[in-house]
């Protein structure tokens, strides 16, 4: 039997036929074209799924289940997507609609939860009892796995790690609260801090890397300049690493998983970031002599969305 | 079969014979007398346990297992207590030592975890899939239950909810970090805020309630004055209720349990506190229209320690 994994993004929908070990056997994609009626998006999704199955040399009889990762909140009782801000979806019956194209069990979960689950099936946290995955991108998402199973909360509104307050008197967040964790640990936070610094220090290497156009400054440029020893970029990088270490400490103090996995665009910095965070983490730990979570960089890259979604059906 | 539950505190050790439903069938206690050698404390514990069994009309053959709740961190692999600051214990072999008095399986866990587990066995969160228990006392402790089982972390260092940062630039905490949640949500926080206010407003009712001696001011006096409409106490109470609502929001955003249970001395304020927190919570929630955890006051009181410890053995 095989499992269909569908990763729904704001730009494209990635679809894979996946075996029970999380290996992708066939892949397809179709543009999301946000703004269309929900039924039209699901029609393209359904047809792309059927094509991918066929082109991979499988039949619909080989398919055990379908899993879908969405950038939002889903209710697995009803199979409805409750909120998907990027897609403009509110209470859409995704399961019912998708089953019109292939009548198999459909499981839906948050994209960060699904990506974290993929890492725990066949990525860096494979075989670990428990893990928390953090996506460090434009925002910050979280994926919790406990006892080998994804946990997005009893009501499906948990693992919103990006919106835990780190500074209740801090900066306003898009969610309406103040000082949320993603204000300090996202790629957006790096860019915001770097811009402030470049304005004060126009001699920074970051100024050259973005061609003098601060609207083009991105997190990679900041890290690249820091690697080269640029003092202003190093200051931003150190501040960011401190923030991320505190965020990781929060996960340890609350849930103490076996492993914490860093994913998303910022995690591409690899060992440069990982080493800086690991070096800073112990200063925040309460029990300085006791074992705590291993911290690792995610391994599956963009395929994590397909794999994790497919594996929802295996569970 | 019956289960022994032992609740080890800084002043006294409470011991109970408990049935499989969490009902206490016999009870005993012995002073802790902190400062003595560890073996002496466990000798009194062991003898008190044997007496309690006998006086309750049971024999050691009736006992299936022993559970111990400690104000610290334990390793259930080795049966050692790793840290118990109040007792001055570091790496003490509690299981081995206790088994000299009664050779049964011994399970050890943190006291807040154990109390939360008790509530989930036969207290306010009974039958709930998942819950987070918060003890609001001198400090703030946490007890996580997921899938009906206590979770104190993979390394046993989790559920330290009191030490999650709420304000990373905030007040220094005894743990070495800044702005920990317990700085804003403990009884100590209420007293600290109230003292500052009374110094500025000596006409507050709180001044009279403590007989003009601010060292005698406690959280109950602050809440009593707030209930009577004292404006200065009301200000402190409102600030505290805001802090607690944010702490509860943090638990929802991270773990989204089915229920959140408020325990510890401060929770004795009952519906006066509960209603204020429930009223404030929605303003922090990201998904304002979706269901979220029920918030309740703990029901078992001081017996929770014995019951939860005993039920560790039933699991």
PDB file of N, CA and C in Angstrom, chain B residues 23 44 69 76 87 115 150 204 221 231 250 308 312 314:
ATOM      1  N   UNK B  23      -8.921   6.472  45.684  1.00  0.00           N
ATOM      2  CA  UNK B  23      -9.529   6.742  46.993  1.00  0.00           C
ATOM      3  C   UNK B  23      -8.524   6.403  48.092  1.00  0.00           C
ATOM      4  N   UNK B  44      12.433   6.800  58.491  1.00  0.00           N
ATOM      5  CA  UNK B  44      11.143   7.251  59.045  1.00  0.00           C
ATOM      6  C   UNK B  44      10.022   7.069  58.013  1.00  0.00           C
ATOM      7  N   UNK B  69       6.073  11.369  45.354  1.00  0.00           N
ATOM      8  CA  UNK B  69       6.159  12.711  44.758  1.00  0.00           C
ATOM      9  C   UNK B  69       7.178  13.526  45.537  1.00  0.00           C
ATOM     10  N   UNK B  76      13.448   7.983  36.647  1.00  0.00           N
ATOM     11  CA  UNK B  76      12.731   6.733  36.877  1.00  0.00           C
ATOM     12  C   UNK B  76      13.445   5.508  36.334  1.00  0.00           C
ATOM     13  N   UNK B  87      15.123  19.828  50.148  1.00  0.00           N
ATOM     14  CA  UNK B  87      15.553  18.753  51.048  1.00  0.00           C
ATOM     15  C   UNK B  87      17.072  18.621  51.078  1.00  0.00           C
ATOM     16  N   UNK B 115       0.556  15.861  41.444  1.00  0.00           N
ATOM     17  CA  UNK B 115      -0.710  16.482  41.843  1.00  0.00           C
ATOM     18  C   UNK B 115      -1.619  16.660  40.623  1.00  0.00           C
ATOM     19  N   UNK B 150       1.076  10.941  33.063  1.00  0.00           N
ATOM     20  CA  UNK B 150       1.871  12.128  33.419  1.00  0.00           C
ATOM     21  C   UNK B 150       3.080  12.246  32.492  1.00  0.00           C
ATOM     22  N   UNK B 204      -4.706  52.097  51.888  1.00  0.00           N
ATOM     23  CA  UNK B 204      -5.355  50.889  51.367  1.00  0.00           C
ATOM     24  C   UNK B 204      -5.787  49.974  52.511  1.00  0.00           C
ATOM     25  N   UNK B 221      -4.955  38.263  51.885  1.00  0.00           N
ATOM     26  CA  UNK B 221      -5.324  39.624  52.306  1.00  0.00           C
ATOM     27  C   UNK B 221      -5.538  40.534  51.099  1.00  0.00           C
ATOM     28  N   UNK B 231      -9.644  49.960  46.089  1.00  0.00           N
ATOM     29  CA  UNK B 231      -9.159  50.241  44.727  1.00  0.00           C
ATOM     30  C   UNK B 231      -7.693  49.837  44.505  1.00  0.00           C
ATOM     31  N   UNK B 250      -0.300  31.039  27.137  1.00  0.00           N
ATOM     32  CA  UNK B 250       0.954  30.408  26.713  1.00  0.00           C
ATOM     33  C   UNK B 250       0.799  28.885  26.664  1.00  0.00           C
ATOM     34  N   UNK B 308      -1.845  11.149  43.628  1.00  0.00           N
ATOM     35  CA  UNK B 308      -1.106  11.117  42.361  1.00  0.00           C
ATOM     36  C   UNK B 308       0.119  10.216  42.447  1.00  0.00           C
ATOM     37  N   UNK B 312       0.925   6.671  40.229  1.00  0.00           N
ATOM     38  CA  UNK B 312       2.100   6.409  39.378  1.00  0.00           C
ATOM     39  C   UNK B 312       2.312   4.892  39.297  1.00  0.00           C
ATOM     40  N   UNK B 314      -0.011   2.573  39.661  1.00  0.00           N
ATOM     41  CA  UNK B 314      -1.099   1.906  38.937  1.00  0.00           C
ATOM     42  C   UNK B 314      -0.819   1.897  37.441  1.00  0.00           C
TER      43      UNK B 314
END
